[in-house]
């Protein structure tokens, strides 16, 4: 049995506040603490937990001296004073804590108890009135209303969730939580909460009307995302357009829908539309990483490499660990460097997303136009030979899926410099080696020579 007045007994009398002290995470940046003060605080906490009150008090004295504006130091020293039975010494420290941090509930409650014991009822009542009782559902709901009016819906949700547990059949709390999530754009959590309301009262008119709206929107979004996963970007775009029509009054759904449609356009190789829509999203949310990545991909298709690099770099500032951003930036930088050399797409005059048939068609047309046999002047013939070799090289690379992928990734498969240990460009040879080929062949060995009258 613990003897009255013992250290263990006195510690027990302030046990709830010791729990707050032990669990308290010390915010160094907020308190402006230096390294020495932090050492005193940590050592003092360990000594207090071990029941070595005098030694702990010395450490907290040193912490207060080292940083007179550190509310944690005062609070811990007050806790030691209370454990030692020195409530009069603790009171000024608790008052200092409240002056430095007015929303420190534990300090205000402790001071209220001390004032009550001293018979200072009015002062104690004032402290208690300023503390929201964590078990009072009505006070939680009132504070939630204040948070809503102050534009802090997530804090309101936290109080309403507590109120929904503290009061039986609190359908109103579930309804409000659901509507707040809905306004924040979190349709899945909104649906989950409104279902809790209907579990309590299936005839609740407002919950049922809200449920139908959320369920419809949720179904459209889930369907759109499934279409995106299946690569059906046109259908997904249509679904997200329906989302905007279904809920036009909440901006969050419009922004998210445009963001996803931009993604669809980018993946469906519709760069002009993607750039336009991503830019709309970025006007509203300049730091939207998804829109920056999708617009960068669209810029790459349009061969706007500087713009793509800028978007990737901006995205990387906000998410430096995203591998997709890092790889996209490296690719854009390679393509920019490549564009300053030989560009096979430009040689054939086709887009980067051109199909193989378009590439072959463009090649045949240019091969016929620049065949050296068409030119009699020696200087013109030499120019045509060079042009003709470049056209043949472009066709060779772009009509071969593996070589084209290398080129699209910023590596020229025919450039010896970009091939580690490679042998030279097989297309850099004399015109004589090209005699006898068929520019209308779809591939394979050259079969016969062209003569033009």
GROMACS .gro file of C-alpha atoms in nm:
model
  453
    1UNK     CA    1   0.000   0.000   0.000
    2UNK     CA    2   0.135   0.343  -0.090
    3UNK     CA    3   0.196   0.568   0.205
    4UNK     CA    4   0.020   0.907   0.202
    5UNK     CA    5   0.246   1.186   0.087
    6UNK     CA    6   0.489   0.952  -0.087
    7UNK     CA    7   0.637   1.040  -0.430
    8UNK     CA    8   0.432   0.765  -0.595
    9UNK     CA    9   0.112   0.896  -0.436
   10UNK     CA   10   0.181   1.252  -0.546
   11UNK     CA   11   0.258   1.135  -0.900
   12UNK     CA   12  -0.074   0.952  -0.906
   13UNK     CA   13  -0.262   1.270  -0.819
   14UNK     CA   14  -0.151   1.431  -1.143
   15UNK     CA   15  -0.151   1.112  -1.352
   16UNK     CA   16  -0.389   1.236  -1.628
   17UNK     CA   17  -0.165   1.535  -1.689
   18UNK     CA   18   0.150   1.325  -1.678
   19UNK     CA   19   0.002   1.118  -1.961
   20UNK     CA   20  -0.040   1.435  -2.163
   21UNK     CA   21   0.317   1.528  -2.082
   22UNK     CA   22   0.465   1.189  -2.172
   23UNK     CA   23   0.272   1.164  -2.499
   24UNK     CA   24   0.330   1.526  -2.598
   25UNK     CA   25   0.532   1.563  -2.918
   26UNK     CA   26   0.769   1.849  -2.874
   27UNK     CA   27   0.745   2.091  -3.166
   28UNK     CA   28   1.097   2.228  -3.185
   29UNK     CA   29   1.034   2.466  -3.475
   30UNK     CA   30   0.723   2.609  -3.311
   31UNK     CA   31   0.893   2.669  -2.978
   32UNK     CA   32   1.214   2.792  -3.135
   33UNK     CA   33   1.419   2.553  -2.921
   34UNK     CA   34   1.791   2.516  -2.953
   35UNK     CA   35   1.984   2.192  -2.917
   36UNK     CA   36   2.085   2.249  -2.551
   37UNK     CA   37   1.729   2.327  -2.444
   38UNK     CA   38   1.602   2.017  -2.620
   39UNK     CA   39   1.856   1.803  -2.435
   40UNK     CA   40   1.739   1.946  -2.100
   41UNK     CA   41   1.376   1.876  -2.192
   42UNK     CA   42   1.442   1.518  -2.300
   43UNK     CA   43   1.655   1.436  -1.998
   44UNK     CA   44   1.405   1.600  -1.764
   45UNK     CA   45   1.123   1.393  -1.912
   46UNK     CA   46   1.315   1.070  -1.852
   47UNK     CA   47   1.398   1.168  -1.494
   48UNK     CA   48   1.034   1.259  -1.428
   49UNK     CA   49   0.915   0.925  -1.563
   50UNK     CA   50   1.167   0.754  -1.332
   51UNK     CA   51   1.035   0.948  -1.030
   52UNK     CA   52   1.357   1.149  -0.983
   53UNK     CA   53   1.169   1.474  -0.930
   54UNK     CA   54   1.446   1.698  -0.797
   55UNK     CA   55   1.680   1.610  -1.083
   56UNK     CA   56   1.399   1.654  -1.333
   57UNK     CA   57   1.318   1.996  -1.187
   58UNK     CA   58   1.680   2.107  -1.233
   59UNK     CA   59   1.669   2.010  -1.600
   60UNK     CA   60   1.344   2.203  -1.657
   61UNK     CA   61   1.485   2.508  -1.473
   62UNK     CA   62   1.775   2.501  -1.722
   63UNK     CA   63   1.533   2.466  -2.016
   64UNK     CA   64   1.330   2.769  -1.903
   65UNK     CA   65   1.647   2.974  -1.856
   66UNK     CA   66   1.771   2.870  -2.199
   67UNK     CA   67   1.444   2.961  -2.374
   68UNK     CA   68   1.204   3.184  -2.174
   69UNK     CA   69   0.938   3.161  -2.450
   70UNK     CA   70   0.919   2.784  -2.456
   71UNK     CA   71   0.572   2.685  -2.330
   72UNK     CA   72   0.668   2.313  -2.316
   73UNK     CA   73   0.944   2.386  -2.066
   74UNK     CA   74   0.703   2.573  -1.836
   75UNK     CA   75   0.441   2.301  -1.866
   76UNK     CA   76   0.684   2.024  -1.775
   77UNK     CA   77   0.821   2.221  -1.483
   78UNK     CA   78   0.465   2.280  -1.359
   79UNK     CA   79   0.403   1.906  -1.378
   80UNK     CA   80   0.706   1.839  -1.156
   81UNK     CA   81   0.591   2.103  -0.908
   82UNK     CA   82   0.251   1.932  -0.890
   83UNK     CA   83   0.412   1.592  -0.843
   84UNK     CA   84   0.613   1.742  -0.554
   85UNK     CA   85   0.296   1.885  -0.400
   86UNK     CA   86   0.395   2.245  -0.474
   87UNK     CA   87   0.075   2.370  -0.638
   88UNK     CA   88   0.148   2.737  -0.564
   89UNK     CA   89   0.475   2.710  -0.757
   90UNK     CA   90   0.299   2.532  -1.043
   91UNK     CA   91   0.029   2.798  -1.089
   92UNK     CA   92   0.253   3.076  -1.235
   93UNK     CA   93   0.407   2.825  -1.479
   94UNK     CA   94   0.063   2.712  -1.599
   95UNK     CA   95  -0.039   3.076  -1.644
   96UNK     CA   96   0.275   3.136  -1.849
   97UNK     CA   97   0.195   2.835  -2.066
   98UNK     CA   98  -0.153   2.972  -2.140
   99UNK     CA   99  -0.009   3.316  -2.221
  100UNK     CA  100   0.231   3.161  -2.469
  101UNK     CA  101  -0.020   2.911  -2.614
  102UNK     CA  102  -0.383   2.997  -2.545
  103UNK     CA  103  -0.522   2.676  -2.697
  104UNK     CA  104  -0.320   2.446  -2.469
  105UNK     CA  105  -0.620   2.265  -2.321
  106UNK     CA  106  -0.430   2.048  -2.071
  107UNK     CA  107  -0.264   2.350  -1.906
  108UNK     CA  108  -0.594   2.540  -1.882
  109UNK     CA  109  -0.773   2.242  -1.728
  110UNK     CA  110  -0.496   2.192  -1.473
  111UNK     CA  111  -0.497   2.559  -1.380
  112UNK     CA  112  -0.876   2.544  -1.341
  113UNK     CA  113  -0.846   2.255  -1.097
  114UNK     CA  114  -0.581   2.440  -0.894
  115UNK     CA  115  -0.790   2.757  -0.880
  116UNK     CA  116  -1.090   2.552  -0.773
  117UNK     CA  117  -0.893   2.396  -0.485
  118UNK     CA  118  -0.784   2.745  -0.380
  119UNK     CA  119  -1.148   2.859  -0.369
  120UNK     CA  120  -1.110   3.098  -0.663
  121UNK     CA  121  -1.437   2.982  -0.818
  122UNK     CA  122  -1.490   3.261  -1.072
  123UNK     CA  123  -1.140   3.223  -1.215
  124UNK     CA  124  -1.171   2.845  -1.223
  125UNK     CA  125  -1.511   2.867  -1.397
  126UNK     CA  126  -1.362   3.096  -1.660
  127UNK     CA  127  -1.091   2.838  -1.740
  128UNK     CA  128  -1.342   2.553  -1.761
  129UNK     CA  129  -1.575   2.750  -1.988
  130UNK     CA  130  -1.291   2.805  -2.233
  131UNK     CA  131  -1.233   2.433  -2.269
  132UNK     CA  132  -1.462   2.230  -2.496
  133UNK     CA  133  -1.556   1.913  -2.314
  134UNK     CA  134  -1.446   1.624  -2.531
  135UNK     CA  135  -1.746   1.417  -2.421
  136UNK     CA  136  -2.014   1.678  -2.497
  137UNK     CA  137  -2.175   1.599  -2.836
  138UNK     CA  138  -2.369   1.927  -2.852
  139UNK     CA  139  -2.057   2.135  -2.795
  140UNK     CA  140  -1.879   1.933  -3.064
  141UNK     CA  141  -2.162   2.003  -3.308
  142UNK     CA  142  -2.162   2.374  -3.223
  143UNK     CA  143  -1.788   2.397  -3.280
  144UNK     CA  144  -1.830   2.210  -3.608
  145UNK     CA  145  -2.077   2.476  -3.724
  146UNK     CA  146  -1.819   2.742  -3.639
  147UNK     CA  147  -1.552   2.557  -3.837
  148UNK     CA  148  -1.787   2.535  -4.136
  149UNK     CA  149  -1.853   2.909  -4.129
  150UNK     CA  150  -1.479   2.975  -4.096
  151UNK     CA  151  -1.414   2.765  -4.408
  152UNK     CA  152  -1.241   2.474  -4.230
  153UNK     CA  153  -1.455   2.174  -4.330
  154UNK     CA  154  -1.202   1.906  -4.232
  155UNK     CA  155  -1.191   2.031  -3.872
  156UNK     CA  156  -1.572   2.034  -3.874
  157UNK     CA  157  -1.573   1.671  -3.996
  158UNK     CA  158  -1.347   1.571  -3.705
  159UNK     CA  159  -1.588   1.718  -3.449
  160UNK     CA  160  -1.895   1.575  -3.622
  161UNK     CA  161  -1.742   1.226  -3.630
  162UNK     CA  162  -1.691   1.248  -3.255
  163UNK     CA  163  -2.050   1.371  -3.211
  164UNK     CA  164  -2.182   1.081  -3.419
  165UNK     CA  165  -2.028   0.839  -3.167
  166UNK     CA  166  -2.123   1.034  -2.853
  167UNK     CA  167  -2.494   1.064  -2.937
  168UNK     CA  168  -2.709   0.765  -3.029
  169UNK     CA  169  -2.884   0.765  -3.369
  170UNK     CA  170  -2.715   1.091  -3.466
  171UNK     CA  171  -2.838   1.094  -3.826
  172UNK     CA  172  -2.784   1.469  -3.852
  173UNK     CA  173  -2.410   1.430  -3.785
  174UNK     CA  174  -2.375   1.161  -4.052
  175UNK     CA  175  -2.569   1.373  -4.300
  176UNK     CA  176  -2.347   1.676  -4.239
  177UNK     CA  177  -2.028   1.469  -4.263
  178UNK     CA  178  -2.146   1.324  -4.593
  179UNK     CA  179  -2.232   1.664  -4.741
  180UNK     CA  180  -1.897   1.808  -4.630
  181UNK     CA  181  -1.704   1.523  -4.793
  182UNK     CA  182  -1.915   1.570  -5.105
  183UNK     CA  183  -1.828   1.941  -5.122
  184UNK     CA  184  -1.460   1.853  -5.081
  185UNK     CA  185  -1.484   1.625  -5.383
  186UNK     CA  186  -1.445   1.301  -5.187
  187UNK     CA  187  -1.746   1.118  -5.330
  188UNK     CA  188  -1.647   0.776  -5.192
  189UNK     CA  189  -1.633   0.888  -4.828
  190UNK     CA  190  -1.948   1.092  -4.882
  191UNK     CA  191  -2.129   0.779  -5.000
  192UNK     CA  192  -2.000   0.578  -4.704
  193UNK     CA  193  -2.121   0.834  -4.448
  194UNK     CA  194  -2.466   0.886  -4.599
  195UNK     CA  195  -2.514   0.509  -4.591
  196UNK     CA  196  -2.452   0.520  -4.215
  197UNK     CA  197  -2.731   0.776  -4.189
  198UNK     CA  198  -2.971   0.551  -4.380
  199UNK     CA  199  -2.879   0.253  -4.162
  200UNK     CA  200  -3.015   0.449  -3.867
  201UNK     CA  201  -3.319   0.582  -4.052
  202UNK     CA  202  -3.395   0.448  -4.398
  203UNK     CA  203  -3.676   0.705  -4.438
  204UNK     CA  204  -3.454   1.006  -4.366
  205UNK     CA  205  -3.556   1.236  -4.652
  206UNK     CA  206  -3.243   1.449  -4.679
  207UNK     CA  207  -3.009   1.153  -4.645
  208UNK     CA  208  -3.199   0.956  -4.908
  209UNK     CA  209  -3.203   1.246  -5.157
  210UNK     CA  210  -2.832   1.305  -5.100
  211UNK     CA  211  -2.762   0.932  -5.130
  212UNK     CA  212  -2.919   0.917  -5.477
  213UNK     CA  213  -2.708   1.212  -5.596
  214UNK     CA  214  -2.381   1.078  -5.454
  215UNK     CA  215  -2.446   0.726  -5.581
  216UNK     CA  216  -2.512   0.853  -5.934
  217UNK     CA  217  -2.194   1.062  -5.935
  218UNK     CA  218  -1.988   0.783  -5.780
  219UNK     CA  219  -2.108   0.536  -6.044
  220UNK     CA  220  -2.013   0.773  -6.329
  221UNK     CA  221  -1.662   0.828  -6.187
  222UNK     CA  222  -1.600   0.458  -6.122
  223UNK     CA  223  -1.716   0.376  -6.475
  224UNK     CA  224  -1.490   0.646  -6.623
  225UNK     CA  225  -1.186   0.518  -6.434
  226UNK     CA  226  -1.252   0.162  -6.549
  227UNK     CA  227  -1.267   0.284  -6.909
  228UNK     CA  228  -0.933   0.462  -6.863
  229UNK     CA  229  -0.778   0.141  -6.729
  230UNK     CA  230  -0.908  -0.039  -7.040
  231UNK     CA  231  -0.759   0.230  -7.267
  232UNK     CA  232  -1.104   0.344  -7.389
  233UNK     CA  233  -1.021   0.712  -7.361
  234UNK     CA  234  -1.300   0.851  -7.580
  235UNK     CA  235  -1.567   0.673  -7.375
  236UNK     CA  236  -1.400   0.782  -7.051
  237UNK     CA  237  -1.402   1.143  -7.171
  238UNK     CA  238  -1.775   1.116  -7.233
  239UNK     CA  239  -1.830   0.985  -6.880
  240UNK     CA  240  -1.637   1.269  -6.720
  241UNK     CA  241  -1.834   1.520  -6.926
  242UNK     CA  242  -2.145   1.361  -6.769
  243UNK     CA  243  -1.989   1.408  -6.425
  244UNK     CA  244  -1.961   1.782  -6.485
  245UNK     CA  245  -2.324   1.797  -6.600
  246UNK     CA  246  -2.442   1.592  -6.302
  247UNK     CA  247  -2.270   1.818  -6.048
  248UNK     CA  248  -2.205   2.161  -6.203
  249UNK     CA  249  -2.226   2.360  -5.879
  250UNK     CA  250  -1.919   2.218  -5.700
  251UNK     CA  251  -1.596   2.334  -5.861
  252UNK     CA  252  -1.396   2.039  -5.727
  253UNK     CA  253  -1.575   1.793  -5.957
  254UNK     CA  254  -1.529   2.018  -6.259
  255UNK     CA  255  -1.155   2.050  -6.192
  256UNK     CA  256  -1.109   1.675  -6.133
  257UNK     CA  257  -1.311   1.590  -6.443
  258UNK     CA  258  -1.109   1.825  -6.663
  259UNK     CA  259  -0.789   1.684  -6.516
  260UNK     CA  260  -0.893   1.330  -6.611
  261UNK     CA  261  -1.018   1.433  -6.957
  262UNK     CA  262  -0.682   1.601  -7.014
  263UNK     CA  263  -0.519   1.268  -6.919
  264UNK     CA  264  -0.741   1.087  -7.171
  265UNK     CA  265  -0.650   1.330  -7.449
  266UNK     CA  266  -0.281   1.293  -7.372
  267UNK     CA  267  -0.296   0.912  -7.372
  268UNK     CA  268  -0.514   0.910  -7.684
  269UNK     CA  269  -0.251   1.123  -7.862
  270UNK     CA  270  -0.470   1.430  -7.900
  271UNK     CA  271  -0.206   1.680  -7.791
  272UNK     CA  272  -0.379   2.003  -7.889
  273UNK     CA  273  -0.691   1.918  -7.687
  274UNK     CA  274  -0.479   1.790  -7.397
  275UNK     CA  275  -0.270   2.107  -7.380
  276UNK     CA  276  -0.580   2.326  -7.387
  277UNK     CA  277  -0.760   2.139  -7.110
  278UNK     CA  278  -0.455   2.084  -6.889
  279UNK     CA  279  -0.384   2.458  -6.913
  280UNK     CA  280  -0.738   2.529  -6.789
  281UNK     CA  281  -0.679   2.304  -6.488
  282UNK     CA  282  -0.341   2.463  -6.417
  283UNK     CA  283  -0.493   2.810  -6.421
  284UNK     CA  284  -0.709   2.699  -6.127
  285UNK     CA  285  -0.445   2.476  -5.964
  286UNK     CA  286  -0.092   2.580  -6.071
  287UNK     CA  287   0.064   2.300  -5.864
  288UNK     CA  288  -0.149   2.017  -6.004
  289UNK     CA  289   0.117   1.751  -6.067
  290UNK     CA  290  -0.111   1.525  -6.274
  291UNK     CA  291  -0.204   1.807  -6.513
  292UNK     CA  292   0.162   1.910  -6.543
  293UNK     CA  293   0.267   1.553  -6.633
  294UNK     CA  294  -0.012   1.507  -6.888
  295UNK     CA  295   0.053   1.844  -7.050
  296UNK     CA  296   0.423   1.764  -7.068
  297UNK     CA  297   0.343   1.440  -7.253
  298UNK     CA  298   0.123   1.633  -7.494
  299UNK     CA  299   0.403   1.884  -7.550
  300UNK     CA  300   0.635   1.595  -7.640
  301UNK     CA  301   0.392   1.476  -7.907
  302UNK     CA  302   0.383   1.831  -8.045
  303UNK     CA  303   0.765   1.841  -8.034
  304UNK     CA  304   0.753   2.137  -7.793
  305UNK     CA  305   1.045   2.010  -7.590
  306UNK     CA  306   1.132   2.325  -7.396
  307UNK     CA  307   0.772   2.351  -7.273
  308UNK     CA  308   0.768   1.982  -7.179
  309UNK     CA  309   1.091   2.019  -6.981
  310UNK     CA  310   0.951   2.318  -6.795
  311UNK     CA  311   0.635   2.127  -6.697
  312UNK     CA  312   0.830   1.823  -6.583
  313UNK     CA  313   1.066   2.040  -6.377
  314UNK     CA  314   0.772   2.218  -6.212
  315UNK     CA  315   0.607   1.883  -6.134
  316UNK     CA  316   0.933   1.753  -5.990
  317UNK     CA  317   0.951   2.048  -5.749
  318UNK     CA  318   0.626   1.926  -5.594
  319UNK     CA  319   0.698   1.553  -5.614
  320UNK     CA  320   1.067   1.484  -5.645
  321UNK     CA  321   1.031   1.108  -5.584
  322UNK     CA  322   0.793   1.043  -5.875
  323UNK     CA  323   0.975   0.806  -6.111
  324UNK     CA  324   0.739   0.887  -6.400
  325UNK     CA  325   0.830   1.256  -6.374
  326UNK     CA  326   1.201   1.179  -6.359
  327UNK     CA  327   1.185   0.950  -6.662
  328UNK     CA  328   0.968   1.198  -6.854
  329UNK     CA  329   1.211   1.481  -6.786
  330UNK     CA  330   1.508   1.273  -6.900
  331UNK     CA  331   1.323   1.175  -7.217
  332UNK     CA  332   1.227   1.537  -7.292
  333UNK     CA  333   1.588   1.646  -7.247
  334UNK     CA  334   1.709   1.369  -7.481
  335UNK     CA  335   1.450   1.458  -7.743
  336UNK     CA  336   1.545   1.825  -7.724
  337UNK     CA  337   1.906   1.732  -7.783
  338UNK     CA  338   1.802   1.494  -8.059
  339UNK     CA  339   1.589   1.760  -8.230
  340UNK     CA  340   1.898   1.969  -8.269
  341UNK     CA  341   2.046   1.688  -8.479
  342UNK     CA  342   1.867   1.463  -8.731
  343UNK     CA  343   1.491   1.419  -8.681
  344UNK     CA  344   1.347   1.132  -8.886
  345UNK     CA  345   0.990   1.252  -8.839
  346UNK     CA  346   1.077   1.591  -8.983
  347UNK     CA  347   1.267   1.430  -9.269
  348UNK     CA  348   0.952   1.243  -9.374
  349UNK     CA  349   0.724   1.529  -9.273
  350UNK     CA  350   0.504   1.318  -9.044
  351UNK     CA  351   0.382   1.357  -8.687
  352UNK     CA  352   0.534   1.157  -8.402
  353UNK     CA  353   0.213   0.962  -8.365
  354UNK     CA  354   0.198   0.874  -8.738
  355UNK     CA  355   0.092   0.520  -8.824
  356UNK     CA  356   0.321   0.288  -9.022
  357UNK     CA  357   0.109   0.329  -9.337
  358UNK     CA  358   0.153   0.709  -9.319
  359UNK     CA  359   0.528   0.666  -9.281
  360UNK     CA  360   0.555   0.433  -9.583
  361UNK     CA  361   0.336   0.664  -9.791
  362UNK     CA  362   0.545   0.970  -9.703
  363UNK     CA  363   0.865   0.779  -9.772
  364UNK     CA  364   0.754   0.663 -10.117
  365UNK     CA  365   0.650   1.012 -10.217
  366UNK     CA  366   0.979   1.168 -10.105
  367UNK     CA  367   1.192   0.884 -10.242
  368UNK     CA  368   1.035   0.934 -10.584
  369UNK     CA  369   1.084   1.309 -10.559
  370UNK     CA  370   1.448   1.299 -10.450
  371UNK     CA  371   1.573   1.001 -10.648
  372UNK     CA  372   1.916   1.109 -10.778
  373UNK     CA  373   1.832   0.987 -11.131
  374UNK     CA  374   1.591   1.281 -11.148
  375UNK     CA  375   1.880   1.530 -11.147
  376UNK     CA  376   2.133   1.597 -11.421
  377UNK     CA  377   2.329   1.881 -11.262
  378UNK     CA  378   2.618   1.736 -11.062
  379UNK     CA  379   2.569   1.966 -10.763
  380UNK     CA  380   2.196   1.901 -10.753
  381UNK     CA  381   2.256   1.528 -10.784
  382UNK     CA  382   2.488   1.532 -10.480
  383UNK     CA  383   2.228   1.724 -10.282
  384UNK     CA  384   1.961   1.474 -10.390
  385UNK     CA  385   2.181   1.181 -10.294
  386UNK     CA  386   2.220   1.317  -9.941
  387UNK     CA  387   1.851   1.388  -9.915
  388UNK     CA  388   1.767   1.045 -10.053
  389UNK     CA  389   1.990   0.870  -9.798
  390UNK     CA  390   1.826   1.059  -9.512
  391UNK     CA  391   1.481   0.964  -9.641
  392UNK     CA  392   1.582   0.598  -9.660
  393UNK     CA  393   1.729   0.614  -9.308
  394UNK     CA  394   1.411   0.771  -9.174
  395UNK     CA  395   1.197   0.501  -9.330
  396UNK     CA  396   1.426   0.229  -9.197
  397UNK     CA  397   1.403   0.357  -8.839
  398UNK     CA  398   1.038   0.459  -8.824
  399UNK     CA  399   0.899   0.149  -8.992
  400UNK     CA  400   1.081  -0.080  -8.750
  401UNK     CA  401   0.898  -0.090  -8.411
  402UNK     CA  402   1.210  -0.157  -8.205
  403UNK     CA  403   1.422   0.109  -8.376
  404UNK     CA  404   1.137   0.358  -8.363
  405UNK     CA  405   1.092   0.306  -7.989
  406UNK     CA  406   1.462   0.377  -7.936
  407UNK     CA  407   1.433   0.693  -8.142
  408UNK     CA  408   1.118   0.801  -7.955
  409UNK     CA  409   1.307   0.758  -7.629
  410UNK     CA  410   1.572   1.002  -7.750
  411UNK     CA  411   1.828   0.756  -7.890
  412UNK     CA  412   1.921   0.751  -8.258
  413UNK     CA  413   1.966   0.381  -8.349
  414UNK     CA  414   2.170   0.479  -8.657
  415UNK     CA  415   2.399   0.722  -8.475
  416UNK     CA  416   2.729   0.566  -8.368
  417UNK     CA  417   2.767   0.822  -8.088
  418UNK     CA  418   2.441   0.716  -7.925
  419UNK     CA  419   2.519   0.346  -7.959
  420UNK     CA  420   2.759   0.224  -7.694
  421UNK     CA  421   3.026   0.037  -7.878
  422UNK     CA  422   2.826   0.075  -8.200
  423UNK     CA  423   2.973   0.071  -8.544
  424UNK     CA  424   2.867   0.373  -8.743
  425UNK     CA  425   2.567   0.479  -8.935
  426UNK     CA  426   2.490   0.218  -9.205
  427UNK     CA  427   2.319   0.490  -9.408
  428UNK     CA  428   2.627   0.704  -9.429
  429UNK     CA  429   2.756   0.552  -9.747
  430UNK     CA  430   2.792   0.647 -10.106
  431UNK     CA  431   2.505   0.674 -10.350
  432UNK     CA  432   2.643   0.378 -10.544
  433UNK     CA  433   2.552   0.142 -10.264
  434UNK     CA  434   2.187   0.249 -10.306
  435UNK     CA  435   2.171   0.175 -10.676
  436UNK     CA  436   1.905  -0.076 -10.764
  437UNK     CA  437   1.657  -0.037 -10.476
  438UNK     CA  438   1.278  -0.012 -10.496
  439UNK     CA  439   1.136   0.292 -10.315
  440UNK     CA  440   0.790   0.139 -10.340
  441UNK     CA  441   0.890  -0.175 -10.153
  442UNK     CA  442   0.744  -0.212  -9.802
  443UNK     CA  443   1.071  -0.354  -9.676
  444UNK     CA  444   1.320  -0.632  -9.735
  445UNK     CA  445   1.606  -0.639  -9.988
  446UNK     CA  446   1.614  -0.390 -10.277
  447UNK     CA  447   1.517  -0.564 -10.598
  448UNK     CA  448   1.563  -0.343 -10.900
  449UNK     CA  449   1.695  -0.015 -11.027
  450UNK     CA  450   1.482   0.283 -11.120
  451UNK     CA  451   1.545   0.474 -11.443
  452UNK     CA  452   1.361   0.794 -11.516
  453UNK     CA  453   1.316   0.935 -11.865
   0.00000   0.00000   0.00000
